Coordinates of C-alpha atoms and ligand atoms in Angstrom, one line a residue:
X1 CA -30.0 19.2 -14.1
X2 CA -28.2 15.9 -14.1
X3 CA -24.9 17.6 -13.3
X4 CA -26.2 18.3 -9.8
X5 CA -26.3 15.8 -7.1
X6 CA -29.7 14.3 -6.7
X7 CA -31.0 12.8 -3.5
X8 CA -33.3 9.8 -3.4
X9 CA -36.4 11.8 -4.2
X10 CA -34.7 13.1 -7.4
X11 CA -34.4 16.6 -6.0
X12 CA -31.2 18.6 -6.0
X13 CA -29.4 18.3 -2.7
X14 CA -28.7 22.0 -2.5
X15 CA -26.1 21.8 0.3
X16 CA -24.0 19.5 -1.8
X17 CA -23.6 22.0 -4.6
X18 CA -20.3 23.8 -5.1
X19 CA -20.3 27.6 -5.0
X20 CA -20.0 27.6 -8.8
X21 CA -22.8 25.1 -9.3
X22 CA -25.1 27.0 -7.0
X23 CA -24.4 30.1 -8.9
X24 CA -25.3 28.3 -12.2
X25 CA -28.5 27.0 -10.6
X26 CA -29.6 30.3 -9.3
X27 CA -29.1 31.9 -12.7
X28 CA -31.0 29.0 -14.4
X29 CA -34.0 29.7 -12.3
X30 CA -33.9 33.3 -13.3
X31 CA -32.4 34.9 -10.2
X32 CA -29.4 37.3 -9.9
X33 CA -26.1 35.7 -9.0
X34 CA -25.6 37.5 -5.7
X35 CA -28.4 35.3 -4.3
X36 CA -26.1 32.4 -4.7
X37 CA -23.5 34.1 -2.5
X38 CA -26.1 34.8 0.2
X39 CA -27.5 31.3 0.1
X40 CA -24.1 29.7 0.3
X41 CA -23.3 31.9 3.3
X42 CA -26.5 30.9 5.1
X43 CA -25.8 27.2 4.4
X44 CA -22.1 26.9 5.0
X45 CA -21.0 29.8 7.2
X46 CA -24.0 30.7 9.3
X47 CA -25.1 27.0 8.9
X48 CA -28.8 27.5 9.5
X49 CA -31.0 24.5 9.8
X50 CA -33.6 25.5 7.3
X51 CA -34.5 28.0 4.5
X52 CA -36.9 29.7 7.0
X53 CA -34.0 31.0 9.0
X54 CA -32.5 32.9 6.0
X55 CA -33.5 36.5 6.7
X56 CA -32.6 38.3 3.5
X57 CA -33.9 35.7 1.0
X58 CA -37.3 36.5 -0.5
X59 CA -40.1 34.1 0.2
X60 CA -40.7 33.6 -3.5
X61 CA -37.1 32.4 -4.0
X62 CA -37.4 30.0 -1.0
X63 CA -40.5 28.5 -2.6
X64 CA -38.8 28.1 -6.0
X65 CA -35.8 26.4 -4.2
X66 CA -38.0 24.0 -2.3
X67 CA -39.8 22.9 -5.4
X68 CA -36.6 21.7 -6.9
X69 CA -34.3 21.0 -4.0
X70 CA -34.0 19.3 -0.6
X71 CA -32.4 21.0 2.3
X72 CA -30.8 18.5 4.7
X73 CA -30.3 19.0 8.5
X74 CA -29.6 16.4 11.1
X75 CA -31.9 15.7 14.1
X76 CA -30.0 15.0 17.3
X77 CA -31.3 11.7 18.5
X78 CA -28.9 11.4 21.5
X79 CA -25.8 13.0 22.9
X80 CA -23.4 11.2 25.3
X81 CA -20.9 13.3 27.2
X82 CA -17.8 11.8 28.7
X83 CA -17.1 12.7 32.3
X84 CA -13.4 11.9 31.8
X85 CA -12.3 14.2 28.9
X86 CA -15.2 16.3 27.5
X87 CA -15.7 14.1 24.5
X88 CA -19.2 14.2 23.2
X89 CA -20.7 11.5 21.0
X90 CA -23.7 12.3 18.8
X91 CA -26.3 10.1 17.3
X92 CA -28.0 11.9 14.4
X93 CA -31.2 11.0 12.6
X94 CA -31.2 11.3 8.7
X95 CA -34.2 12.2 6.5
X96 CA -34.7 8.6 5.6
X97 CA -34.7 7.3 9.2
X98 CA -31.1 6.0 9.3
X99 CA -28.9 7.0 12.2
X100 CA -25.2 7.8 12.1
X101 CA -22.7 8.9 14.8
X102 CA -20.1 11.6 15.1
X103 CA -17.7 12.5 17.9
X104 CA -16.5 15.9 19.2
X105 CA -13.1 15.9 20.9
X106 CA -11.3 18.6 22.9
X107 CA -7.6 18.7 22.6
X108 CA -5.1 21.3 23.9
X109 CA -4.5 22.6 20.4
X110 CA -8.1 22.8 19.3
X111 CA -11.3 20.9 18.9
X112 CA -11.8 18.0 16.5
X113 CA -14.8 16.4 15.0
X114 CA -14.8 12.8 13.7
X115 CA -17.4 12.3 11.0
X116 CA -19.0 9.2 9.5
X117 CA -18.8 8.7 5.7
X118 CA -21.4 5.9 5.3
X119 CA -24.3 4.3 7.1
X120 CA -22.6 1.1 8.3
X121 CA -19.6 -0.2 6.4
X122 CA -18.8 -3.2 4.1
X123 CA -15.1 -3.6 4.8
X124 CA -15.6 -6.3 7.5
X125 CA -12.7 -5.4 9.9
X126 CA -12.9 -8.0 12.6
X127 CA -12.6 -5.6 15.6
X128 CA -15.0 -2.9 14.4
X129 CA -18.6 -2.4 15.4
X130 CA -19.6 -0.3 12.3
X131 CA -19.3 -3.2 9.9
X132 CA -21.2 -5.9 11.7
X133 CA -24.4 -5.5 9.6
X134 CA -22.7 -4.3 6.5
X135 CA -23.3 -1.0 4.6
X136 CA -26.7 0.6 4.3
X137 CA -25.8 3.5 2.0
X138 CA -23.3 6.2 1.2
X139 CA -23.7 9.6 2.9
X140 CA -24.2 12.6 0.7
X141 CA -21.6 15.4 0.9
X142 CA -24.3 17.5 2.7
X143 CA -24.9 14.8 5.2
X144 CA -21.2 14.7 6.1
X145 CA -21.0 18.5 6.4
X146 CA -24.2 18.5 8.5
X147 CA -22.5 16.4 11.2
X148 CA -20.0 19.3 11.7
X149 CA -22.6 22.0 11.5
X150 CA -24.9 20.4 14.0
X151 CA -22.0 19.8 16.5
X152 CA -20.8 23.3 16.0
X153 CA -24.3 24.6 16.8
X154 CA -24.8 22.3 19.8
X155 CA -21.4 22.9 21.5
X156 CA -21.0 26.6 20.4
X157 CA -17.3 25.8 20.1
X158 CA -14.9 26.5 17.3
X159 CA -13.9 23.4 15.3
X160 CA -10.4 23.4 13.9
X161 CA -9.8 19.8 12.7
X162 CA -11.9 17.2 10.9
X163 CA -11.1 13.6 10.8
X164 CA -13.0 11.2 8.6
X165 CA -12.7 8.3 11.0
X166 CA -16.2 7.6 12.0
X167 CA -18.3 4.7 10.6
X168 CA -17.8 3.8 7.0
X169 CA -14.9 3.6 4.5
X170 CA -14.5 7.1 3.0
X171 CA -12.7 5.8 -0.1
X172 CA -15.7 3.5 -0.8
X173 CA -17.7 6.7 -1.1
X174 CA -15.0 8.5 -3.1
X175 CA -16.9 11.2 -5.1
X176 CA -18.9 12.3 -2.1
X177 CA -15.9 12.5 0.1
X178 CA -14.0 14.6 -2.4
X179 CA -16.9 17.0 -2.8
X180 CA -17.2 17.1 1.0
X181 CA -13.5 18.1 1.3
X182 CA -13.9 20.8 -1.4
X183 CA -17.0 22.2 0.3
X184 CA -15.3 22.2 3.7
X185 CA -12.2 24.0 2.5
X186 CA -14.1 26.4 0.1
X187 CA -13.3 30.1 0.8
X188 CA -17.0 31.0 0.5
X189 CA -17.9 28.3 3.2
X190 CA -16.2 27.1 6.4
X191 CA -12.8 27.7 4.7
X192 CA -11.1 25.0 6.7
X193 CA -7.5 24.5 5.7
X194 CA -7.0 21.1 4.0
X195 CA -4.0 20.5 6.3
X196 CA -6.5 20.2 9.1
X197 CA -8.5 17.5 7.4
X198 CA -7.5 13.8 7.7
X199 CA -9.1 10.9 5.8
X200 CA -8.6 7.4 7.2
X201 CA -8.8 4.4 5.0
X202 CA -8.5 0.6 5.4
X203 CA -6.4 0.7 2.2
X204 CA -8.3 0.6 -1.1
X205 CA -5.3 0.9 -3.4
X206 CA -6.8 2.3 -6.6
X207 CA -8.7 4.9 -4.7
X208 CA -5.6 6.0 -2.7
X209 CA -3.9 6.6 -6.1
X210 CA -6.9 8.5 -7.3
X211 CA -6.8 10.6 -4.2
X212 CA -3.1 11.3 -4.8
X213 CA -4.0 12.6 -8.3
X214 CA -6.3 15.2 -6.8
X215 CA -3.2 17.0 -5.3
X216 CA -5.1 18.1 -2.2
X217 CA -3.2 18.9 1.0
X218 CA -5.3 16.7 3.3
X219 CA -3.6 14.1 5.5
X220 CA -3.9 10.4 4.8
X221 CA -4.2 7.9 7.5
X222 CA -3.9 4.2 6.8
X223 CA -5.4 1.6 9.1
X224 CA -2.5 -0.8 9.1
X225 CA -3.0 -2.9 12.3
X226 CA -0.5 -5.6 11.4
X227 CA 3.2 -5.9 10.4
X228 CA 2.7 -8.5 7.7
X229 CA 0.0 -9.5 5.3
X230 CA -1.0 -12.8 6.9
X231 CA -1.7 -11.2 10.2
X232 CA -3.4 -8.3 8.5
X233 CA -5.7 -10.7 6.7
X234 CA -6.9 -12.1 10.0
X235 CA -8.0 -8.7 11.2
X236 CA -8.9 -7.0 7.9
X237 CA -10.6 -8.8 4.9
X238 CA -9.4 -6.0 2.6
X239 CA -5.9 -7.5 2.9
X240 CA -7.1 -10.4 0.8
X241 CA -7.5 -8.0 -2.1
X242 CA -4.5 -5.7 -1.7
X243 CA -1.2 -7.0 -0.4
X244 CA 0.4 -5.0 2.4
X245 CA 3.4 -3.8 0.3
X246 CA 1.0 -2.7 -2.5
X247 CA -0.9 -0.6 0.0
X248 CA 2.3 1.0 1.4
X249 CA 3.5 1.8 -2.1
X250 CA 0.2 3.6 -2.8
X251 CA 0.7 5.5 0.5
X252 CA 4.2 6.5 -0.6
X253 CA 2.8 7.7 -3.9
X254 CA 0.4 9.8 -1.9
X255 CA 3.2 11.3 0.0
X256 CA 5.2 12.0 -3.1
X257 CA 2.2 13.8 -4.7
X258 CA 1.2 15.9 -1.7
X259 CA 4.2 16.1 0.7
X260 CA 1.9 15.3 3.6
X261 CA 3.3 13.1 6.3
X262 CA 1.5 9.7 6.5
X263 CA -0.2 8.3 9.6
X264 CA -0.4 4.6 10.1
X265 CA -3.0 3.5 12.6
X266 CA -2.2 0.4 14.7
X267 CA -4.8 -0.9 17.1
X268 CA -3.1 -3.0 19.7
X269 CA -4.8 -6.3 20.3
X270 CA -3.6 -8.3 23.2
X271 CA -1.8 -11.5 22.0
X272 CA -2.6 -10.8 18.3
X273 CA -0.3 -8.0 17.0
X274 CA 1.5 -6.6 20.1
X275 CA 4.6 -8.8 20.5
X276 CA 8.2 -7.7 20.3
X277 CA 8.5 -9.5 17.0
X278 CA 5.5 -7.5 15.8
X279 CA 7.2 -4.3 16.8
X280 CA 10.4 -5.2 15.0
X281 CA 8.7 -6.4 11.9
X282 CA 6.6 -3.2 11.8
X283 CA 9.8 -1.1 12.2
X284 CA 11.3 -2.8 9.2
X285 CA 8.2 -2.5 7.2
X286 CA 8.0 1.2 7.7
X287 CA 11.7 2.1 7.7
X288 CA 12.4 4.9 5.3
X289 CA 8.8 6.0 5.1
X290 CA 8.0 9.6 6.3
X291 CA 5.3 8.6 8.7
X292 CA 4.0 8.5 12.3
X293 CA 2.5 5.4 13.8
X294 CA -0.6 6.0 15.9
X295 CA -1.0 3.3 18.5
X296 CA -4.4 2.8 20.1
X297 CA -5.3 -0.1 22.4
X298 CA -8.2 -1.8 20.7
X299 CA -11.6 -0.7 22.1
X300 CA -13.3 -3.9 23.0
X301 CA -16.8 -4.5 21.5
X302 CA -19.2 -7.0 22.9
X303 CA -19.7 -8.8 19.6
X304 CA -16.0 -9.8 19.5
X305 CA -13.4 -11.4 21.8
X306 CA -10.5 -9.0 21.2
X307 CA -8.9 -7.6 24.2
X308 CA -6.8 -4.4 24.4
X309 CA -3.1 -4.4 25.1
X310 CA -2.5 -3.0 28.6
X311 CA -0.9 0.3 29.1
X312 CA 2.5 -0.9 30.3
X313 CA 2.8 -3.3 27.4
X314 CA 1.6 -0.6 24.9
X315 CA 4.5 1.6 26.2
X316 CA 6.9 -1.2 25.7
X317 CA 5.7 -1.6 22.1
X318 CA 6.1 2.2 21.6
X319 CA 9.6 2.2 23.0
X320 CA 10.6 -0.6 20.7
X321 CA 9.4 1.3 17.7
X322 CA 11.2 4.5 18.9
X323 CA 14.4 2.6 19.3
X324 CA 14.1 1.6 15.7
X325 CA 13.7 5.3 14.8
X326 CA 10.0 5.2 14.0
X327 CA 7.9 8.2 15.0
X328 CA 5.1 7.0 17.2
X329 CA 2.4 8.3 19.5
X330 CA -0.1 6.5 21.7
X331 CA -3.5 7.9 21.0
X332 CA -5.4 9.1 24.1
X333 CA -8.4 6.8 24.3
X334 CA -11.1 9.4 24.2
X335 CA -14.6 8.7 25.5
X336 CA -14.2 5.1 26.4
X337 CA -17.0 5.6 29.0
X338 CA -19.4 6.6 26.2
X339 CA -19.2 3.8 23.5
X340 CA -16.2 5.5 22.0
X341 CA -15.4 2.9 19.3
X342 CA -16.7 3.3 15.8
X343 CA -20.3 2.3 15.4
X344 CA -21.0 1.2 19.0
X345 CA -23.5 3.9 19.8
X346 CA -25.4 3.3 16.6
X347 CA -25.5 -0.5 17.2
X348 CA -26.8 -0.1 20.7
X349 CA -29.5 2.3 19.5
X350 CA -30.6 -0.1 16.8
X351 CA -30.7 -3.0 19.2
X352 CA -32.8 -1.1 21.7
X353 CA -35.2 -0.2 19.0
X354 CA -35.7 -3.8 18.1
Ligands
SAH1 N1 -12.8 2.9 7.3 C1 -11.8 3.8 7.7 C2 -12.2 4.8 8.7 C3 -13.0 4.4 9.8 S1 -12.4 3.6 11.2 C4 -10.5 3.0 8.1 O1 -10.6 1.8 8.1 O2 -9.5 3.6 8.4 C5 -11.3 4.7 12.1 C6 -10.1 3.9 12.7 O3 -10.6 3.2 13.9 C7 -9.5 2.8 11.9 O4 -8.2 2.8 12.0 C8 -10.2 1.5 12.4 O5 -9.4 0.4 12.1 C9 -10.2 1.9 13.9 N2 -11.1 1.1 14.7 C10 -12.4 0.6 14.4 N3 -12.9 -0.1 15.4 C11 -12.0 0.0 16.4 C12 -11.9 -0.6 17.8 N4 -13.0 -1.3 18.2 N5 -10.8 -0.3 18.5 C13 -9.8 0.4 18.0 N6 -9.8 0.9 16.8 C14 -10.9 0.7 16.0

């Protein structure tokens, strides 16, 4: 049984099993293989919240499964809906009492969900609310999927893009993220094209290289936020471990292995990384790399002093990059009226509980 993912009660986390593993498991407990297909369909296509909802599965099999397995499903603790742009932010309760947040965003070309990969985060980025109390634990593949399934049920809307840009560092939970991606793109499940999945990282070099070896077709986004290593260190402690050129080289290798265009995220912080010199240095740093820079004025959090670059200045920064032939977009700031930034809703909830 050790090949199956075990949750904290040493039971098999059935929703984290691949289709093949589920089939093996079903055969091992003396049931016919077609039951695996039915179960997988209930879990990952119909996305029901419990075994009770599975109509064509015999009670005896459900009992056998519950003896050996856990079946995760998130409780909705809170939903905040933006009046500006239809963004919805969800606070979910996990089986062990932890809470995580996820975001539903409506775009012209389809709906996106932003999922969390860990409870908290240990990367320490200075402007980010998720990391203030460190990491609590990794999320299981099932717990990452459940964020999407619960949002799909609540909104009744089709979800066509997934971004792993919520709380946590996905590459610090590498195996579970990989399994999550495979489950999400499995033809027996949601069957979401990997081109519609983006993983964002602060830049853990060995794990970027590991990801490149997997030869997936998911998109990689790197949180860059600075045009040289000294500045990056001030904002992101990870820059003490991996130098900026080393990180960019790993990203280039990812591009060579997958052919997927890279995204560099750059949160504009007033007076810190938004000068003309910053724009020029950034252009030089990225010249020749097949990439797009995603600018977003930093979302201020009350625990830190950082202020966002104003819109006019952000446009100037964008123009400067464009003049230097860098592809660049300014990200729409979604859901600013509802604690839009990573980890803000969860923090507020924990503080209110105290
Ligand atoms: N750990 C991953 C993914 C989570 S954060 C990473 O570092 O990429 C998703 C993105 O939001 C990252 O680019 C992160 O740097 C950025 N971010 C976090 N807090 C922010 C804030 N308050 N304002 C603007 N961007 C923020």
